Amino acid sequence: MVAKVPKKENAPDKNGENGGQKKKPGFNPLALVIALFILAIFHNMLNSMNSAGGLSYNEFVDQIKLGNVEEVEISDVFIRGQFKQNSPPTNEQGRKFNLVKVEDENLVPLLAANKVKFKGVIENTWLKDILFAWVIPLGILFLLWSFVLKRFSPGSGIMGIGKSRAKLAAQKDIKVTFKDVAGIDEARGELEELVEFLKTPERFKRLGGKIPRGVLLVGAPGTGKTLLAKALAGEAGVPFYSISGSDFIEMFVGVGASRVRDLFASAKKSAPCIVFIDEIDSIGRARSVGVAGTHEEREQTLNQLLAEMDGFEPNQGVIVVAATNRPEILDPALLRPGRFDRHISIAKPDIKGRHKILEVHTKAVSLDPDVNLEVVAQRTAGFVGADLANIVNEAALLAGRKGKLKVGMQEFEVAIDRVIAGLEMKSKVMTKKEKEITAYHESGHAIVAMNVKHADPVHKVSIIPRGIGALGFTLQLPTEDRNMMTLSELLDRLAVLLGGRIAEKIVFNEISTGAENDLKRATEIAKSMVKDYGMSERMGLVTYERDRRPMFLDPGMQLGSSKDYSEATAREIDLEIKSILDDTEKRVFELLKDKRDQLNALATRLLEKEVVEKDEITQLIYPPRDTIATL
């Protein structure tokens, strides 16, 4: 495998602060539910005790026959009575007794024959039956439902489910400023101008300038969009409402639109203010053209947002800042001037930007003097701010596990390898044959990279399993940031990718499954060369259909495709892609046959050490790179 480096917020009070008098405890429905539940249990226990205490029916009949019973009261449920004065007590209650009534047609004649006084009693239990059979159970259900709804929409209950869930940030709770934002100076400058407009609007208004209605932050995940919004909140000094796009959508129809109205109603009362909507693609997706599509809850929410941002009613003083990494799916009506006037693209940082970001993230880290952040920035080409923060954290954790007092360069090296290639799986057992095939496979990548003109330098080769399924990796680190690639560079990259498979074929006269990822990447490059870049003489300068993919997400994700050429042209495209790969295969085969000694030397060293660094690779691959004849 070729590894390529490409506090919970509290609601403020009216003064914008959380301090002040403590809120008096209000009515707690859960406590009442528990109390009613305990009361019902106690009632059942009491009835059970009443029914269990006393004589058995057989004993009661025997006492009547013995002449020990003086009088009896018979109700629908119980039989109560007392024994005669001189009769010995037969239960623990003394002369009085009670028992559950048993349907016995011989009971009355038996009482009359033994001259026992008896009478029927009708017990009035309707109030108790209604209370415990209906009122208390229904009351428990009602209170539980009310409690669930209040939890479902905090502080609003069933009538307030459409209230906005936006959080109003207190200025004292926002600790992030523009000083904490590095590596994206252009985007930061755009937002600094917005802060100036909020603080001194007269400078712009006297020239006829108008404050932007909305600002859309666009960029790959981890580039710092949310961090910029937090810094804007810390610098602006105005009320700041923050909410996620998914917070608008609920299971009930119309809730999303209601929450949008409530959010902007609150924001207008606090104007001038800023409303930040994170992941706006959750509600801003382009609307469908079907008849039924207009009734979808998400589209109703989007329509309300469009109306609030630029409708008939003025929206003065409310600036909407939104962030997304999927701008290609947003509705065009949302992106037009008057709604989102400014689109700020946040690109991946260059080497200078990465150096500044590393300086920010290492402020609180104890660094060893041997740590060179410029070298770390050079070795992390293609990394975004979140990746760099993760590397710093991984290095600090690794140093802590080793018991070190400072984080050294070695820890940063290990952290970079872990982020690029995955965690080392030293416990994973490889057979001798697998280890040998992997050593020659990775050596093939490295030898080709060292012997072609436009490949990135090889930094490290390893046959230690990493991540999921990777039995080894060859790490190449670019010497500079690139924004475009030439035909020669793409062909050399294809050669490096195929080097592992060809090395296996030359040495073992057999191939394995280890080149799966390499072949996928090589095919994608060749396909783009033919269909997108016009780099095929056979197909000419025509660009053909390309699968619609996310702009900032995984290139493998497809949003759909359309074919606008014939089947004959499709066949020609397939043949040209195969031709490019076949020509590259022949080229790499001849190269590795000519460099077989270098291939064997590097593979042997890998089998001995498992990891070979750049300096040792240079010593093995002789002569030096600048005197090697390039292809």
XYZ file of C-alpha atoms in Angstrom:
631
model
C 0.000 0.000 0.000
C 1.308 3.429 -0.906
C 0.540 5.872 1.876
C 0.296 9.343 0.389
C 0.014 12.476 2.467
C -2.504 14.291 0.582
C -19.275 23.622 28.451
C -22.461 23.011 28.049
C -23.840 26.499 27.403
C -26.277 27.969 29.906
C -28.979 30.354 28.754
C -28.074 33.892 29.807
C -30.383 36.208 31.672
C -31.718 39.457 30.303
C -28.327 41.081 30.758
C -26.620 38.350 28.752
C -25.148 36.689 31.834
C -25.849 33.539 33.759
C -25.405 35.020 37.214
C -28.035 36.505 39.488
C -30.609 35.066 41.805
C -31.203 31.354 41.863
C -34.337 30.192 40.179
C -37.017 29.028 42.601
C -37.866 25.369 42.308
C -41.085 24.904 40.356
C -43.656 22.145 40.117
C -42.027 18.786 39.474
C -44.469 16.392 37.745
C -42.075 13.469 38.116
C -42.167 13.739 41.921
C -45.982 13.698 41.867
C -45.992 10.646 39.611
C -43.730 8.830 42.040
C -45.919 9.829 44.994
C -49.112 8.593 43.292
C -47.395 5.388 42.320
C -46.327 4.763 45.919
C -49.876 5.552 47.113
C -51.356 3.010 44.703
C -48.889 0.362 45.877
C -49.730 1.149 49.512
C -53.441 0.841 48.771
C -52.961 -2.567 47.178
C -50.824 -3.705 50.096
C -53.480 -2.547 52.569
C -56.206 -4.416 50.726
C -53.992 -7.454 50.606
C -53.396 -7.236 54.371
C -57.099 -6.832 55.050
C -57.930 -9.801 52.894
C -55.163 -11.969 54.306
C -55.754 -11.265 58.023
C -58.348 -13.400 59.934
C -59.747 -16.914 59.777
C -59.936 -19.340 56.957
C -63.442 -20.171 55.848
C -63.196 -23.752 57.160
C -62.185 -22.510 60.597
C -65.049 -19.984 60.528
C -67.608 -22.763 59.809
C -66.118 -24.932 62.587
C -66.422 -22.088 65.119
C -70.078 -21.577 64.166
C -70.776 -25.247 64.756
C -68.993 -25.101 68.143
C -71.225 -22.178 69.154
C -68.333 -19.730 69.608
C -69.543 -17.062 67.151
C -71.698 -14.295 68.615
C -72.507 -12.108 65.596
C -71.592 -11.727 61.926
C -71.742 -8.988 59.265
C -71.816 -10.184 55.677
C -70.827 -7.816 52.847
C -70.190 -8.356 49.164
C -66.505 -9.001 49.784
C -65.829 -9.680 53.488
C -67.332 -11.451 56.461
C -66.688 -9.683 59.778
C -67.734 -10.651 63.251
C -66.777 -11.462 66.834
C -66.610 -14.471 69.092
C -68.579 -14.921 72.273
C -67.175 -13.549 75.516
C -66.334 -16.882 77.108
C -65.018 -18.583 73.943
C -61.255 -18.953 73.584
C -59.769 -16.516 70.979
C -58.642 -18.310 67.849
C -56.748 -15.541 66.091
C -54.287 -12.822 66.942
C -56.936 -10.052 66.763
C -58.751 -11.287 69.858
C -62.543 -11.687 69.752
C -62.978 -9.922 66.403
C -62.311 -11.672 63.149
C -62.620 -11.118 59.396
C -62.285 -13.248 56.329
C -62.906 -13.145 52.611
C -66.451 -14.076 51.683
C -66.947 -17.416 49.975
C -70.136 -18.114 48.036
C -71.859 -20.728 50.239
C -75.653 -21.251 50.106
C -75.515 -23.169 53.406
C -74.016 -20.280 55.370
C -77.266 -18.494 56.302
C -79.066 -21.695 57.417
C -76.000 -22.635 59.434
C -75.951 -19.253 61.189
C -79.680 -19.461 61.927
C -79.405 -23.001 63.278
C -76.655 -21.976 65.701
C -78.533 -18.812 66.762
C -75.821 -16.445 65.500
C -76.842 -12.833 64.987
C -76.107 -11.863 61.380
C -76.896 -9.051 59.016
C -75.983 -7.963 55.492
C -73.887 -4.849 54.899
C -73.523 -2.883 51.667
C -70.121 -1.206 51.542
C -69.948 2.129 49.719
C -66.670 1.700 47.731
C -67.466 3.636 44.546
C -65.272 6.611 45.493
C -62.319 4.409 46.278
C -62.828 2.341 43.127
C -62.964 5.398 40.887
C -59.979 6.966 42.606
C -57.671 3.978 42.378
C -59.039 2.388 39.214
C -59.334 5.528 37.046
C -58.175 8.833 38.516
C -54.727 7.814 39.730
C -53.754 5.694 36.648
C -54.945 8.380 34.216
C -53.228 11.045 36.284
C -49.969 9.102 36.166
C -50.206 8.716 32.381
C -50.993 12.416 31.904
C -48.096 13.548 34.091
C -45.698 11.148 32.398
C -46.762 12.428 28.959
C -46.341 16.038 30.088
C -42.911 15.236 31.503
C -41.796 13.535 28.274
C -42.937 16.489 26.175
C -41.068 18.921 28.371
C -37.951 16.840 28.004
C -38.588 16.577 24.268
C -38.684 20.373 23.963
C -36.954 21.769 27.053
C -38.803 24.524 28.824
C -41.683 24.627 26.366
C -44.016 21.688 26.915
C -46.587 20.522 24.388
C -47.545 24.015 23.222
C -43.924 25.099 22.730
C -42.525 22.335 20.548
C -42.066 24.827 17.727
C -39.785 27.062 19.783
C -36.285 27.574 18.469
C -33.477 25.538 20.005
C -30.825 28.113 19.213
C -28.417 28.878 22.039
C -27.709 32.478 22.908
C -24.039 32.681 23.828
C -22.980 35.051 26.601
C -19.924 37.100 25.728
C -18.088 36.071 28.879
C -18.478 32.391 27.961
C -16.860 32.738 24.519
C -13.129 32.224 24.925
C -12.182 31.921 21.224
C -10.966 34.955 19.255
C -9.287 35.498 15.910
C -5.922 35.035 17.652
C -6.813 31.356 17.991
C -7.407 31.018 14.239
C -4.336 30.319 12.108
C -3.563 29.037 8.646
C -6.677 30.506 6.979
C -5.793 34.185 6.880
C -7.968 35.084 3.868
C -11.140 33.677 5.423
C -10.331 35.302 8.735
C -9.843 38.645 6.991
C -13.326 38.437 5.449
C -14.915 37.908 8.856
C -12.785 40.613 10.483
C -14.349 43.067 8.030
C -17.773 41.847 9.167
C -16.821 42.568 12.780
C -15.722 46.064 11.804
C -19.098 46.699 10.199
C -20.898 45.591 13.371
C -18.712 47.743 15.602
C -18.534 50.869 13.427
C -21.375 50.699 10.868
C -21.286 54.459 10.213
C -17.931 54.093 8.367
C -19.661 52.038 5.686
C -23.179 53.502 5.731
C -21.998 57.003 4.923
C -20.551 55.595 1.692
C -23.785 53.799 0.836
C -22.550 50.358 1.842
C -24.920 47.778 3.291
C -24.089 45.090 5.755
C -24.098 41.577 4.192
C -27.240 39.564 4.838
C -25.423 36.265 5.076
C -22.006 34.639 4.963
C -21.540 31.015 3.850
C -18.406 29.215 5.049
C -17.482 26.407 2.663
C -14.672 23.920 3.087
C -13.602 20.363 3.737
C -14.306 18.816 7.141
C -11.823 19.974 9.761
C -10.646 23.135 7.997
C -11.936 25.412 10.782
C -15.413 26.598 9.722
C -16.976 26.220 13.167
C -13.844 27.615 14.810
C -14.148 30.736 12.655
C -17.766 31.157 13.748
C -16.758 30.883 17.407
C -14.013 33.458 16.867
C -16.530 35.747 15.178
C -18.763 35.448 18.217
C -15.853 36.261 20.511
C -14.833 39.341 18.533
C -18.158 40.850 17.455
C -19.478 41.858 20.873
C -23.093 41.359 19.758
C -25.640 38.647 20.628
C -24.711 35.352 18.985
C -27.271 32.614 18.321
C -25.934 29.189 17.345
C -27.910 26.206 16.083
C -27.356 23.106 13.960
C -29.346 22.553 10.778
C -30.687 19.241 12.106
C -32.240 21.019 15.126
C -34.920 22.513 12.879
C -36.270 19.199 11.627
C -38.621 17.195 13.854
C -41.098 14.341 13.490
C -44.070 16.749 13.550
C -45.083 18.571 10.368
C -44.555 22.322 10.483
C -42.186 22.305 13.465
C -39.136 23.247 11.366
C -40.768 26.325 9.839
C -42.091 27.337 13.254
C -38.611 27.109 14.761
C -37.169 29.229 11.955
C -39.792 31.934 12.599
C -39.145 31.828 16.334
C -35.369 32.040 15.836
C -35.543 35.113 13.630
C -38.173 36.755 15.840
C -35.778 36.472 18.793
C -32.827 37.604 16.671
C -34.658 40.723 15.429
C -35.374 41.749 19.012
C -31.625 41.488 19.753
C -30.421 43.148 16.520
C -27.727 43.769 15.606
C -26.817 40.124 16.141
C -25.374 37.061 14.438
C -27.154 33.761 13.777
C -24.847 30.811 13.111
C -26.316 27.706 11.428
C -23.903 24.787 11.361
C -24.322 22.034 8.751
C -26.909 24.053 6.832
C -27.056 21.331 4.159
C -29.416 19.469 6.540
C -32.192 21.913 5.617
C -30.760 23.724 2.584
C -30.749 20.841 0.106
C -32.052 21.743 -3.352
C -35.830 21.361 -3.531
C -37.345 18.616 -5.654
C -39.482 19.302 -8.695
C -42.160 16.694 -7.965
C -45.662 17.714 -6.961
C -45.425 15.934 -3.609
C -41.995 17.384 -2.885
C -43.359 20.758 -1.842
C -45.125 19.207 1.145
C -42.030 17.721 2.717
C -41.150 19.017 6.153
C -37.576 19.848 5.120
C -38.716 21.921 2.168
C -41.193 23.846 4.291
C -38.346 24.659 6.660
C -36.151 25.807 3.758
C -38.944 27.966 2.315
C -39.388 29.689 5.669
C -35.637 30.276 5.947
C -35.591 31.832 2.467
C -38.465 34.119 3.403
C -36.819 35.206 6.655
C -33.460 35.955 5.053
C -34.830 38.009 2.172
C -38.591 38.405 2.214
C -40.993 41.321 2.285
C -40.336 42.071 5.941
C -37.053 43.824 6.703
C -34.363 41.764 8.325
C -32.052 44.590 9.313
C -29.240 43.895 11.694
C -29.463 40.078 11.608
C -26.472 38.471 9.913
C -26.724 34.768 9.134
C -23.450 32.824 9.100
C -23.711 29.237 7.884
C -21.199 26.420 7.425
C -21.255 23.420 5.129
C -18.934 20.963 3.413
C -21.529 20.092 0.750
C -22.199 23.329 -1.174
C -22.992 21.438 -4.384
C -26.330 20.207 -2.981
C -27.592 23.553 -1.633
C -30.621 25.203 -3.194
C -29.661 27.971 -5.682
C -32.209 30.321 -4.107
C -30.289 30.071 -0.846
C -26.954 30.931 -2.450
C -27.948 34.054 -4.378
C -26.922 37.577 -3.308
C -29.422 39.037 -0.885
C -29.368 35.881 1.181
C -25.806 34.631 1.318
C -23.961 37.606 -0.132
C -20.522 36.206 0.610
C -19.212 32.709 -0.002
C -15.955 32.185 1.873
C -14.048 29.106 0.739
C -11.724 27.684 3.374
C -9.004 25.683 1.646
C -6.600 23.221 3.195
C -3.651 25.126 4.678
C -0.296 25.304 2.903
C 3.000 24.601 4.652
C 3.116 28.077 6.233
C -0.465 27.740 7.398
C 0.205 24.291 8.878
C 3.191 25.708 10.748
C 1.023 28.458 12.273
C -1.708 25.960 13.183
C 0.839 23.717 14.899
C 2.115 26.713 16.874
C -1.422 27.406 18.108
C -2.084 23.793 19.138
C 1.297 23.348 20.862
C 0.975 26.410 23.100
C -0.148 24.287 26.036
C 2.186 21.356 25.239
C 5.643 20.927 26.743
C 7.886 20.412 23.719
C 11.375 18.965 23.678
C 14.021 21.221 22.087
C 14.464 18.676 19.274
C 10.922 19.324 17.978
C 10.982 21.227 14.696
C 7.465 22.315 13.779
C 8.607 23.319 10.272
C 9.592 19.701 9.619
C 6.272 18.484 11.026
C 4.435 20.937 8.766
C 6.425 19.712 5.761
C 5.560 16.080 6.517
C 1.838 16.749 6.854
C 0.956 18.020 3.382
C -2.793 17.824 2.782
C -3.639 17.854 6.479
C -6.337 20.208 7.787
C -6.480 21.918 11.160
C -8.369 19.072 12.829
C -5.748 16.562 11.605
C -2.926 18.691 12.980
C -4.685 19.073 16.324
C -5.094 15.298 16.415
C -1.390 14.771 15.707
C -0.381 17.092 18.558
C -2.754 15.323 20.920
C -1.586 11.832 19.856
C 2.042 12.858 20.344
C 1.292 14.201 23.827
C -0.570 11.018 24.796
C 2.270 8.842 23.507
C 4.826 10.812 25.513
C 2.609 10.475 28.586
C 2.397 6.688 28.170
C 6.202 6.559 28.038
C 6.456 8.640 31.214
C 8.230 11.522 29.481
C 8.099 15.087 30.755
C 8.270 16.622 27.265
C 6.959 15.684 23.834
C 9.779 14.880 21.416
C 10.156 14.631 17.664
C 9.913 10.849 17.829
C 6.401 11.083 19.248
C 5.379 13.418 16.426
C 6.763 10.968 13.851
C 4.774 8.095 15.340
C 1.630 10.264 15.526
C 1.947 11.244 11.849
C 2.353 7.614 10.798
C -0.666 6.634 12.864
C -2.893 9.302 11.290
C -1.714 8.496 7.747
C -1.530 4.710 7.817
C -3.382 3.664 10.955
C -2.451 2.061 14.240
C 0.404 -0.455 14.255
C -0.912 -4.015 14.601
C 2.251 -5.696 15.903
C 0.208 -8.477 17.449
C -1.140 -9.450 14.023
C 0.553 -12.693 13.011
C 1.822 -12.957 9.423
C 3.181 -16.120 7.901
C 6.728 -16.165 6.554
C 5.374 -16.234 2.990
C 3.036 -13.274 3.573
C 5.833 -11.272 5.149
C 8.144 -11.937 2.199
C 5.476 -10.993 -0.376
C 4.706 -7.796 1.559
C 8.414 -6.885 1.736
C 8.852 -7.168 -2.034
C 5.530 -5.421 -2.667
C 6.483 -2.350 -0.636
C 10.031 -2.435 -2.013
C 8.542 -2.317 -5.508
C 6.698 0.921 -4.660
C 9.844 2.444 -3.167
C 12.218 1.438 -5.986
C 9.931 2.866 -8.658
C 9.452 6.092 -6.670
C 13.229 6.466 -6.309
C 13.854 5.902 -10.027
C 11.262 8.102 -11.731
C 11.598 11.845 -12.089
C 8.325 13.234 -10.777
C 7.476 10.996 -7.797
C 7.483 12.369 -4.273
C 10.520 11.310 -2.200
C 10.211 8.127 -0.162
C 10.333 8.857 3.550
C 9.753 5.435 5.093
C 8.925 1.840 4.147
C 7.298 -0.559 6.629
C 5.944 -4.107 6.617
C 4.273 -3.809 10.011
C 0.496 -4.292 9.581
C -1.484 -1.121 10.199
C -5.123 -0.146 10.355
C -7.652 -2.416 8.697
C -6.192 -4.782 6.103
C -2.924 -2.915 5.362
C 0.024 -5.309 5.721
C 2.576 -2.580 5.026
C 3.002 0.889 3.572
C 5.399 3.102 1.675
C 5.298 6.683 2.893
C 6.024 9.438 0.382
C 6.221 13.046 1.491
C 6.007 15.901 -1.038
C 8.628 18.610 -0.869
C 6.110 21.349 -1.702
C 2.384 21.958 -1.917
C 0.913 21.340 -5.355
C -2.208 22.829 -6.947
C -1.986 21.078 -10.325
C -0.279 18.102 -11.937
C 1.218 17.554 -15.375
C 0.834 14.499 -17.598
C 4.329 13.294 -16.705
C 3.599 13.582 -13.007
C 0.388 11.594 -13.323
C 2.127 8.865 -15.324
C 4.865 8.622 -12.693
C 2.254 8.398 -9.964
C 0.623 5.530 -11.869
C 4.005 3.824 -12.093
C 4.547 4.027 -8.335
C 1.087 2.615 -7.645
C 1.692 -0.374 -9.934
C 5.208 -0.996 -8.597
C 4.056 -3.301 -5.806
C 2.009 -5.638 -8.040
C 4.757 -5.816 -10.700
C 7.428 -6.598 -8.078
C 5.362 -9.550 -6.841
C 5.012 -10.825 -10.410
C 8.732 -10.549 -11.143
C 9.961 -12.190 -7.924
C 7.320 -14.858 -7.281
C 5.862 -15.264 -10.787
C 2.503 -14.867 -9.059
C 0.224 -12.082 -7.853
C -1.698 -11.558 -4.594
C -4.647 -9.533 -3.313
C -2.361 -6.980 -1.675
C -2.585 -4.529 -4.574
C -6.360 -3.993 -4.387
C -6.199 -0.406 -3.139
C -3.301 0.456 -5.483
C -5.260 -0.755 -8.510
C -8.360 1.225 -7.522
C -6.380 4.423 -7.210
C -4.510 3.793 -10.462
C -7.767 3.176 -12.321
C -9.274 6.412 -10.981
C -6.246 8.405 -12.129
C -6.302 6.850 -15.612
C -10.054 7.424 -15.886
C -9.678 11.100 -14.980
C -6.850 11.511 -17.475
C -9.093 10.268 -20.303
C -12.521 11.627 -19.337
C -11.708 14.879 -17.530
C -8.238 16.189 -18.303
C -8.114 15.612 -22.072
C -4.743 13.806 -21.734
C -5.509 11.125 -24.303
C -4.415 11.641 -27.913
C -6.854 8.952 -28.975
C -9.887 10.647 -27.402
C -8.762 14.189 -28.141
C -9.571 17.331 -26.163
C -13.154 16.351 -25.403
C -14.141 15.978 -21.756
C -16.708 13.318 -21.092
C -19.241 12.820 -18.368
C -17.949 12.581 -14.849
C -19.773 11.139 -11.886
C -21.056 14.043 -9.798
C -19.139 13.861 -6.548
C -19.034 15.935 -3.360
C -16.675 18.877 -3.633
C -15.067 18.486 -0.217
C -15.944 14.953 0.902
C -14.655 11.501 -0.025
C -14.116 11.410 -3.819
C -15.501 7.866 -3.845
C -18.955 9.145 -2.917
C -21.123 9.681 -5.980
C -24.144 11.939 -6.236
C -25.275 10.477 -9.541
C -24.060 10.453 -13.099
C -25.331 11.019 -16.601
C -23.936 9.631 -19.830
C -23.969 12.057 -22.755
C -22.058 9.958 -25.273
C -22.670 6.803 -27.292
C -21.833 3.208 -26.416
C -19.164 3.221 -29.113
C -17.473 6.185 -27.425
C -17.781 4.459 -24.049
C -15.968 1.449 -25.482
C -13.206 3.688 -26.834
C -12.842 5.315 -23.404
C -12.538 1.928 -21.700
C -9.927 0.803 -24.220
C -7.908 3.984 -23.729
C -7.953 3.635 -19.931
C -6.760 0.060 -20.251
C -4.089 1.134 -22.739
C -2.647 3.704 -20.318
C -2.482 1.121 -17.525
C -0.999 -1.519 -19.824
C 1.716 0.867 -21.069
C 2.543 1.824 -17.479
C 2.735 -1.846 -16.514
C 5.279 -2.555 -19.255
C 7.285 0.496 -18.238
C 7.416 -0.527 -14.576
C 8.206 -4.149 -15.466
C 11.308 -3.109 -17.416
C 12.366 -0.709 -14.653
C 12.147 -3.272 -11.860
C 13.898 -5.969 -13.916
C 16.758 -3.525 -14.452
C 16.806 -2.600 -10.742
C 16.411 -6.144 -9.412
C 19.494 -5.808 -7.170
C 18.035 -2.722 -5.478
C 14.690 -4.517 -5.095
C 16.336 -7.526 -3.415
C 18.489 -5.347 -1.154
C 15.576 -3.279 0.162
C 13.305 -6.311 0.603
C 16.019 -8.159 2.541
C 16.536 -5.192 4.850
C 12.769 -4.927 5.415
C 12.585 -8.597 6.407
C 15.380 -7.937 8.922
C 14.162 -4.618 10.429
C 10.483 -4.304 9.346
C 10.881 -0.507 9.067
C 13.478 1.267 6.914
C 13.877 5.058 7.084
C 14.776 7.525 4.341
C 18.546 7.742 5.029
C 19.000 3.982 4.987
C 16.890 3.682 1.827
C 19.156 6.229 0.124
C 22.231 4.217 1.065
C 20.694 1.025 -0.318
C 19.408 2.596 -3.537
C 22.707 3.693 -5.088
C 23.674 5.864 -6.975
C 22.001 9.018 -5.528
C 18.749 10.270 -6.991
C 20.235 13.177 -8.965
C 22.476 10.877 -11.036
C 19.853 8.239 -11.781
C 18.704 8.128 -15.357
C 15.051 9.002 -15.415
C 12.523 7.354 -17.640
